Tab-separated table of C-alpha atoms in Angstrom:
chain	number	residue	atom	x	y	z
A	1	UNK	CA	-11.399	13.719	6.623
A	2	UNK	CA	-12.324	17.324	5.896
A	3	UNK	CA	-15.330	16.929	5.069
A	4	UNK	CA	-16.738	14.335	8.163
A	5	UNK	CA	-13.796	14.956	10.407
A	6	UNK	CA	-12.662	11.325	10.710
A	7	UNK	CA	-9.966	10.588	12.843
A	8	UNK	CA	-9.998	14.286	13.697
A	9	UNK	CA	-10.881	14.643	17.973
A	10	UNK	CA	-9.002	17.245	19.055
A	11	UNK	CA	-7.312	20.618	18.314
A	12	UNK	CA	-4.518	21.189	17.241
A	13	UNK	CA	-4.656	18.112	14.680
A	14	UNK	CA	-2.160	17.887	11.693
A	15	UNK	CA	-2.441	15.474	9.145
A	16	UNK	CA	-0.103	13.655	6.991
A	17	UNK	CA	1.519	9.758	6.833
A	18	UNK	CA	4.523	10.056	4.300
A	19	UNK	CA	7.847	12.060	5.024
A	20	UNK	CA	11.155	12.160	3.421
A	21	UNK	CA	13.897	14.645	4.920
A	22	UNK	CA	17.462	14.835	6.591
A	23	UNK	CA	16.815	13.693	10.297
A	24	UNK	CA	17.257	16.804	12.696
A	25	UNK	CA	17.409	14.345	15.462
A	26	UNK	CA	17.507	11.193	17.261
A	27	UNK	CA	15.481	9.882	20.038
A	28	UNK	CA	17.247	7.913	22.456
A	29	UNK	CA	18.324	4.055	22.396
A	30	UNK	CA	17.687	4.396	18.430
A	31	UNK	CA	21.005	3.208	16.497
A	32	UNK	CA	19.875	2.430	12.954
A	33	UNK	CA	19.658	6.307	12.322
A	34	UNK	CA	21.690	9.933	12.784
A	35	UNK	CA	21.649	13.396	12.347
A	36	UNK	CA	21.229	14.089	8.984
A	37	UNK	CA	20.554	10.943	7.592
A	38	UNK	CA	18.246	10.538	4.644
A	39	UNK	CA	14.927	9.283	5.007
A	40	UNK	CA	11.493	8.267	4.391
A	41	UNK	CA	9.204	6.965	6.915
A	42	UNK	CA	5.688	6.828	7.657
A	43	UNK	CA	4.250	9.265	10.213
A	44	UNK	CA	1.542	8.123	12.194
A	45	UNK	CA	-0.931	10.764	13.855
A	46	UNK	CA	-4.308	8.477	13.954
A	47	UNK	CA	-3.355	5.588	15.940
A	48	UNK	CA	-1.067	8.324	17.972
A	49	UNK	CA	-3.278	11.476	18.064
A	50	UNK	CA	-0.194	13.712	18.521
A	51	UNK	CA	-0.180	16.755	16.673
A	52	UNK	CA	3.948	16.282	16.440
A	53	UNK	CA	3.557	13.210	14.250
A	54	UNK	CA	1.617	14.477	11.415
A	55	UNK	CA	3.639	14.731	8.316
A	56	UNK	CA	2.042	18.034	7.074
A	57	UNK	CA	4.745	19.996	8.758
A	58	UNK	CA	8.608	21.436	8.753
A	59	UNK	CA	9.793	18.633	11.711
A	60	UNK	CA	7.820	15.814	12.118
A	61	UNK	CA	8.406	12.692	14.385
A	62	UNK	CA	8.582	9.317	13.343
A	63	UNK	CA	9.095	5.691	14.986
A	64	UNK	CA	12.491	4.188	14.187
A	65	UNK	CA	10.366	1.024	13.229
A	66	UNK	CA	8.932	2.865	10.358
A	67	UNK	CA	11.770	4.380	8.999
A	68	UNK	CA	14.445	3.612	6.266
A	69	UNK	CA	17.212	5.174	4.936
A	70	UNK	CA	16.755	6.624	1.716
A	71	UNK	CA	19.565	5.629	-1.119
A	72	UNK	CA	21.574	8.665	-2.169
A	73	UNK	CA	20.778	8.740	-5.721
A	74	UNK	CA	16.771	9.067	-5.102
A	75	UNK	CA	15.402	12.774	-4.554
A	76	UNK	CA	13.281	13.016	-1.837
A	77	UNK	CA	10.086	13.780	-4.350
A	78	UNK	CA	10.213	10.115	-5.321
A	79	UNK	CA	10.996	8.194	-2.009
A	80	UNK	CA	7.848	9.801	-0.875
A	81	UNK	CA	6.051	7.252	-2.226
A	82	UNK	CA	6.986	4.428	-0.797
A	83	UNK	CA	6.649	4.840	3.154
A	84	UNK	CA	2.817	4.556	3.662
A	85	UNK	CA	2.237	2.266	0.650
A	86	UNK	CA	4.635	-0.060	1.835
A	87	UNK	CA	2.755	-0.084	5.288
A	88	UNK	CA	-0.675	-0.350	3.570
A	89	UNK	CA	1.141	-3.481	1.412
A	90	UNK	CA	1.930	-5.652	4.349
A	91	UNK	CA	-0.830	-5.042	6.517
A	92	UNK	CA	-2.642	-6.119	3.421
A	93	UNK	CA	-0.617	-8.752	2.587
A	94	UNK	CA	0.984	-10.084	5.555
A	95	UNK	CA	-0.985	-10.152	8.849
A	96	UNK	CA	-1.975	-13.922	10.014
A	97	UNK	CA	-5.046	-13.152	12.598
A	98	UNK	CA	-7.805	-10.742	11.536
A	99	UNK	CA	-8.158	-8.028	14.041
A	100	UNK	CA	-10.601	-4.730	14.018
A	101	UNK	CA	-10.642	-1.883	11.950
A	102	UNK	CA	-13.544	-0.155	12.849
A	103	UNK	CA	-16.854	-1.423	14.208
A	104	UNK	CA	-18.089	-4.462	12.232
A	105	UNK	CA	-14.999	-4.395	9.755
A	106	UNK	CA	-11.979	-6.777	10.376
A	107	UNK	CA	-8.891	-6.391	9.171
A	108	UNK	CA	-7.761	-9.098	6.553
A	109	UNK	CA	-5.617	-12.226	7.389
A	110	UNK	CA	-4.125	-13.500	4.025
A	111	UNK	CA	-0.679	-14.686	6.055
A	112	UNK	CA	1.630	-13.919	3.377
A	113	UNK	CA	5.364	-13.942	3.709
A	114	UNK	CA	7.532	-11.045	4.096
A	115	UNK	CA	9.253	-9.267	1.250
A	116	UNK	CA	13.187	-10.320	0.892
A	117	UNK	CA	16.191	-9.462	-1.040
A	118	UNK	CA	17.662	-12.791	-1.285
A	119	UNK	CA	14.227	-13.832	-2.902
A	120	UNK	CA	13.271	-17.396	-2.138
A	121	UNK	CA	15.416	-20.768	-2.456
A	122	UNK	CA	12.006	-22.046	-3.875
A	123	UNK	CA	8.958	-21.225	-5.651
A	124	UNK	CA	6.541	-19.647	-3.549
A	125	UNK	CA	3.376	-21.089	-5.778
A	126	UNK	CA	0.853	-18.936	-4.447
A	127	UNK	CA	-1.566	-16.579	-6.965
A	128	UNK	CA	-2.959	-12.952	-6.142
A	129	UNK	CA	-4.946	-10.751	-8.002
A	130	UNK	CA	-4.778	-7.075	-7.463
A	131	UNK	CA	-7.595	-4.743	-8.942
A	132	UNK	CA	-6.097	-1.522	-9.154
A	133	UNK	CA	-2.557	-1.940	-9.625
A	134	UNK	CA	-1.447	1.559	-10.830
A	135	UNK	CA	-3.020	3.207	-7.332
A	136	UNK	CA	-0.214	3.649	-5.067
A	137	UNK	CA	-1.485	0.618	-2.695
A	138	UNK	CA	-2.265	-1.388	-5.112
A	139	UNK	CA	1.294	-0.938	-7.004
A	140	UNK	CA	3.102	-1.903	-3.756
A	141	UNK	CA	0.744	-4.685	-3.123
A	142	UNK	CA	1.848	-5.454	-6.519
A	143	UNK	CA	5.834	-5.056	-5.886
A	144	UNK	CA	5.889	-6.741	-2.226
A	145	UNK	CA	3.854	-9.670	-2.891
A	146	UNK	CA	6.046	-10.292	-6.461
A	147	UNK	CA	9.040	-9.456	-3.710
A	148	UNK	CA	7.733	-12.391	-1.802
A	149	UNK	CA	7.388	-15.138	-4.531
A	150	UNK	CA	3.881	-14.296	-5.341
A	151	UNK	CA	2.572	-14.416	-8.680
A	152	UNK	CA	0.344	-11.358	-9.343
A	153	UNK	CA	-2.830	-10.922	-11.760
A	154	UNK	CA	-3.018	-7.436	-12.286
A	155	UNK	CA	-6.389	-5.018	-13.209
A	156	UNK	CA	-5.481	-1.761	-14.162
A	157	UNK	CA	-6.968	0.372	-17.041
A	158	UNK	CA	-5.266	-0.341	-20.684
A	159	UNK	CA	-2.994	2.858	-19.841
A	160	UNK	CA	-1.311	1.643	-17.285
A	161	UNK	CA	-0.486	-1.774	-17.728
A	162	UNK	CA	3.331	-0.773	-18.382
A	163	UNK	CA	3.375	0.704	-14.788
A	164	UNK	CA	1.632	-2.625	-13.433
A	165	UNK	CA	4.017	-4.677	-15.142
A	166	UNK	CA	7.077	-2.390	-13.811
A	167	UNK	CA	5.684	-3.177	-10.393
A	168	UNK	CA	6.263	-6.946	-11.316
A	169	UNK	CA	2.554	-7.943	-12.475
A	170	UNK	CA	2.580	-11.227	-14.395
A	171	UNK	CA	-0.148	-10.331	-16.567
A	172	UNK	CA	-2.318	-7.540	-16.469
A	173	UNK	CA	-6.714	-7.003	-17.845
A	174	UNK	CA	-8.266	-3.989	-18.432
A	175	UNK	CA	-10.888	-3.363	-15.766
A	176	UNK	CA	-13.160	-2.180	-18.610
A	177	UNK	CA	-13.035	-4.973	-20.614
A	178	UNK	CA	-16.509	-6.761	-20.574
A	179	UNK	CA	-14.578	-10.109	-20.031
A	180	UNK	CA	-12.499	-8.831	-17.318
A	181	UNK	CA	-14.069	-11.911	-14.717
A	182	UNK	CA	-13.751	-14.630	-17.543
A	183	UNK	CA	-10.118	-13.690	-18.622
A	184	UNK	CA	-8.795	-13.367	-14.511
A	185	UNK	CA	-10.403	-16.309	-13.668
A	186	UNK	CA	-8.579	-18.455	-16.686
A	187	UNK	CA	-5.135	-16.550	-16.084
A	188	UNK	CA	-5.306	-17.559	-12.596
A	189	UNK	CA	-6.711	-21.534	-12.910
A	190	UNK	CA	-3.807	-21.513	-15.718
A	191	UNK	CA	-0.969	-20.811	-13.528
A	192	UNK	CA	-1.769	-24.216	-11.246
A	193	UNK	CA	-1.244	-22.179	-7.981
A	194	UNK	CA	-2.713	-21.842	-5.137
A	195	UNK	CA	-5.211	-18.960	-5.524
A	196	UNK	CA	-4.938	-16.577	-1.970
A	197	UNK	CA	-7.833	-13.902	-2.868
A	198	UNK	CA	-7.926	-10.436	-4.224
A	199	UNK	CA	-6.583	-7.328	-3.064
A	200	UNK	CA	-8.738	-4.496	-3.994
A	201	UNK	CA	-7.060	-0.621	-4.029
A	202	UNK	CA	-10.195	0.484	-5.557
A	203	UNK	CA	-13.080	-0.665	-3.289
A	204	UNK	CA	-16.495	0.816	-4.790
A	205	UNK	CA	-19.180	-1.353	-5.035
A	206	UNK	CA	-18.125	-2.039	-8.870
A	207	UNK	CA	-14.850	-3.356	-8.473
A	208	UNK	CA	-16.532	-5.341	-5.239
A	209	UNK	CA	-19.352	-6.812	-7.383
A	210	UNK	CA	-16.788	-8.664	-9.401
A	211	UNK	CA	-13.925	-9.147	-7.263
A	212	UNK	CA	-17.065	-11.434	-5.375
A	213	UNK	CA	-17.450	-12.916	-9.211
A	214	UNK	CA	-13.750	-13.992	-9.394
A	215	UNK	CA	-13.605	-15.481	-5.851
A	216	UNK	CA	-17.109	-17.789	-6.426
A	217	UNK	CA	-15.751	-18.832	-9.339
A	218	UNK	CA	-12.433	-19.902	-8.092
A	219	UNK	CA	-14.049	-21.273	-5.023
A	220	UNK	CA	-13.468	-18.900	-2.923
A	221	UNK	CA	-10.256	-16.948	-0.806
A	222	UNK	CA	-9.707	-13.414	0.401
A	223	UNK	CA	-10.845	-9.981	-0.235
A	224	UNK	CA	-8.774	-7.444	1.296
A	225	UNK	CA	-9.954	-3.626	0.897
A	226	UNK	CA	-9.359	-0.170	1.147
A	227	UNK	CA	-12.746	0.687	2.275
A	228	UNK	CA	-15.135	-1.975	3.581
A	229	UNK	CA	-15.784	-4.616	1.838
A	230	UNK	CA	-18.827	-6.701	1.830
A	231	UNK	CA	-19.812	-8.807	4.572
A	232	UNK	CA	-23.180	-10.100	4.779
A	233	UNK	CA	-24.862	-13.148	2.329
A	234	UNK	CA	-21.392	-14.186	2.153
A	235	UNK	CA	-20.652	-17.856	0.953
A	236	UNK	CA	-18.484	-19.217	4.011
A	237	UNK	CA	-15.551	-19.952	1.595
A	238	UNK	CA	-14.789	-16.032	0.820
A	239	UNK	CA	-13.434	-14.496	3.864
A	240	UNK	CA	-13.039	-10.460	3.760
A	241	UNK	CA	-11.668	-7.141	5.465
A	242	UNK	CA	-10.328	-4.005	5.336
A	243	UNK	CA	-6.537	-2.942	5.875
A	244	UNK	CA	-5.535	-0.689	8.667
A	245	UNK	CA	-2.395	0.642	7.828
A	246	UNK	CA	-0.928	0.721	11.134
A	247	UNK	CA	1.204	-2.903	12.420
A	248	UNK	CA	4.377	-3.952	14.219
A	249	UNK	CA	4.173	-5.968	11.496
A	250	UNK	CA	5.779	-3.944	9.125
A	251	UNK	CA	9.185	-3.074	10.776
A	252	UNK	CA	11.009	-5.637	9.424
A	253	UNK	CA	9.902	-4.365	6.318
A	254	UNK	CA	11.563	-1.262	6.745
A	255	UNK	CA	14.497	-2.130	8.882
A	256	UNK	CA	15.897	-4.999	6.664
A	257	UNK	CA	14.153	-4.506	3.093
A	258	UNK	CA	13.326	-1.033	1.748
A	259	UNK	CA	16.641	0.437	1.444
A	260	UNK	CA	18.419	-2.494	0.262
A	261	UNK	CA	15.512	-3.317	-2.208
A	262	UNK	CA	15.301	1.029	-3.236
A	263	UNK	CA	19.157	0.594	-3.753
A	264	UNK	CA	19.161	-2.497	-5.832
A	265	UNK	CA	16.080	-1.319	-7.988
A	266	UNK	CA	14.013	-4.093	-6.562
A	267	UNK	CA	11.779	-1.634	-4.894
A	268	UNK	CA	10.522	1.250	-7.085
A	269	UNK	CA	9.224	4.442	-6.381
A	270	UNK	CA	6.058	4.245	-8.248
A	271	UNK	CA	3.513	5.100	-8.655
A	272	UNK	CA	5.638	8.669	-10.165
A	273	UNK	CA	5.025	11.447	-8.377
A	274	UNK	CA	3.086	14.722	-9.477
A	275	UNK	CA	4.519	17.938	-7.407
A	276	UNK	CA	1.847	20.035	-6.562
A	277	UNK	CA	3.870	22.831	-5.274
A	278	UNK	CA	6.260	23.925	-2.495
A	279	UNK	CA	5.367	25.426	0.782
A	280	UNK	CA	2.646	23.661	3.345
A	281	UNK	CA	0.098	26.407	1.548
A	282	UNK	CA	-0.288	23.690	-1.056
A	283	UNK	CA	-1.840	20.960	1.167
A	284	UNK	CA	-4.930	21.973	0.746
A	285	UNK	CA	-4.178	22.004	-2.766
A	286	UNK	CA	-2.972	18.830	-2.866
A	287	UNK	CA	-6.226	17.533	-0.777
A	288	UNK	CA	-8.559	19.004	-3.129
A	289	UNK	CA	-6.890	17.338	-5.845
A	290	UNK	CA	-6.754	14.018	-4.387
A	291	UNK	CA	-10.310	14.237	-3.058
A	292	UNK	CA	-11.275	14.971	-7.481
A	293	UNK	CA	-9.052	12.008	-7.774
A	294	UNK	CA	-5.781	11.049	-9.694
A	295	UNK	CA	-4.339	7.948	-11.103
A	296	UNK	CA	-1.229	6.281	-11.662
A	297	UNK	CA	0.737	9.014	-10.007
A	298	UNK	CA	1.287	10.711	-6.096
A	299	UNK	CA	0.310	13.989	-5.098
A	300	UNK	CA	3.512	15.383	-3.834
A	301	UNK	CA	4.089	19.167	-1.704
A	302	UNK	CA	7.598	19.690	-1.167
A	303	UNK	CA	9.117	21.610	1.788
């Protein structure tokens, strides 16, 4: 966004999606929150475009629908995490009808259920695989699908398969294992489920080239990515998109699950944060960082 000014059409524009504070206060007909409440939500100054909703700031406004309460016993450094993950997650994971992201890129439709607490009466026996299951979307994907009765094949480098398997991965392949295609493909036909697709947090043409190996050879499903995916020479059975993390979707999400599911330990904050610094003069920091890229971890700037 620096660099190409995306999303950026006017001045002044601040920047940001995940906040955890004390609420200062309370718009009106909202009664699942108070002053000074602990919270995390995600912030949401793209589909907005107001400078007041950015999270790089000291007050920043967020929709009731995309707040929770944060449990008492997690600092704010850690429930940072979780807000715009767990609205990546669904959108990913969740919406029925494909809809635009930007021109010539849909949104995916994989029509998952919801995340619960209770967990489900019955097996859900549905299989996902998620490439990239230590990046903070791809760990959520990882924890609200698993939340939802899905079984999850995870792809992760050898490092971090103890954080994939904390986020509830069934089994998890090293991405740079030269059977990587082979060994997903067997884990998933050996599970007798129904395969859904692949959710991508990665999305370079790599981890596309064989994310489109896995789905011909299973005969086909989703592709849900971060960036957009492929879309022409297609076989008719592989359907793909890219996730817009913006959806009425999600406030159930964080009206009935993430607090319950933070309190419980159901829901982890994870990937672990890194703190860059405190002060908004580490943004930038932060950005520059993020831009040279990190893994298994959250760039964090306290306030």
């Amino acid at each position: 966004m620096q660099d190409h000014g995306i999303f950026v059409q006017q001045w002044p524009t601040i920047l940001g999606c995940d906040v955890a504070g004390d609420v200062f206060e309370v718009g009106s007909g909202v009664d699942r929150f108070q002053k000074g409440d602990r919270v995390i939500g995600h912030s949401t100054p793209f589909p907005n475009g107001r400078p007041s909703d950015g999270a790089f700031a000291l007050y920043t406004i967020v929709s009731a629908d995309k707040a929770s309460i944060l449990p008492d016993h997690i600092p704010f450094t850690d429930g940072v995490v979780v807000p715009f993950a767990v609205e990546s997650a669904v959108c990913a994971l969740s919406v029925k009808e494909p809809g635009p992201c930007m021109p010539g890129v849909f949104t995916p439709a994989l029509g998952l259920p919801l995340p619960t607490l209770e967990g489900h009466t019955s097996p859900i026996k549905k299989t996902l695989v998620v490439y990239g299951a230590s990046a903070s979307t791809g760990a959520m994907v990882t924890q609200l699908a698993t939340a939802a009765g899905i079984t999850v094949i995870a792809i992760s480098g050898s490092h971090n398969f103890d954080l994939a398997k904390q986020c509830g991965a069934a089994e998890v392949f090293d991405h740079k294992d030269t059977s990587l295609v082979e060994n997903v493909v067997a884990a998933v036909k050996n599970l007798n489920a129904d395969f859904v697709g692949i959710f991508d947090a990665i999305s370079i043409p790599e981890t596309f080239e064989r994310d489109l190996e896995i789905l011909k050879a299973l005969g086909g499903g989703h592709l849900a990515g971060t960036h957009p995916p492929p879309t022409e020479d297609l076989p008719s059975n592989i359907h793909t998109g890219m996730i817009f993390a913006y959806s009425d979707i999600t406030a159930p999400v964080y009206r009935d699950f993430v607090t319950g599911a933070l309190q419980s330990g159901k829901l982890k904050c994870l990937p672990p944060p890194t703190i860059v610094g405190k002060g908004l003069e580490y943004v930038n920091e932060a950005l520059k960082m993020c831009k040279a890229g990190v893994s298994a971890t959250k760039l964090v700037v306290e306030l």
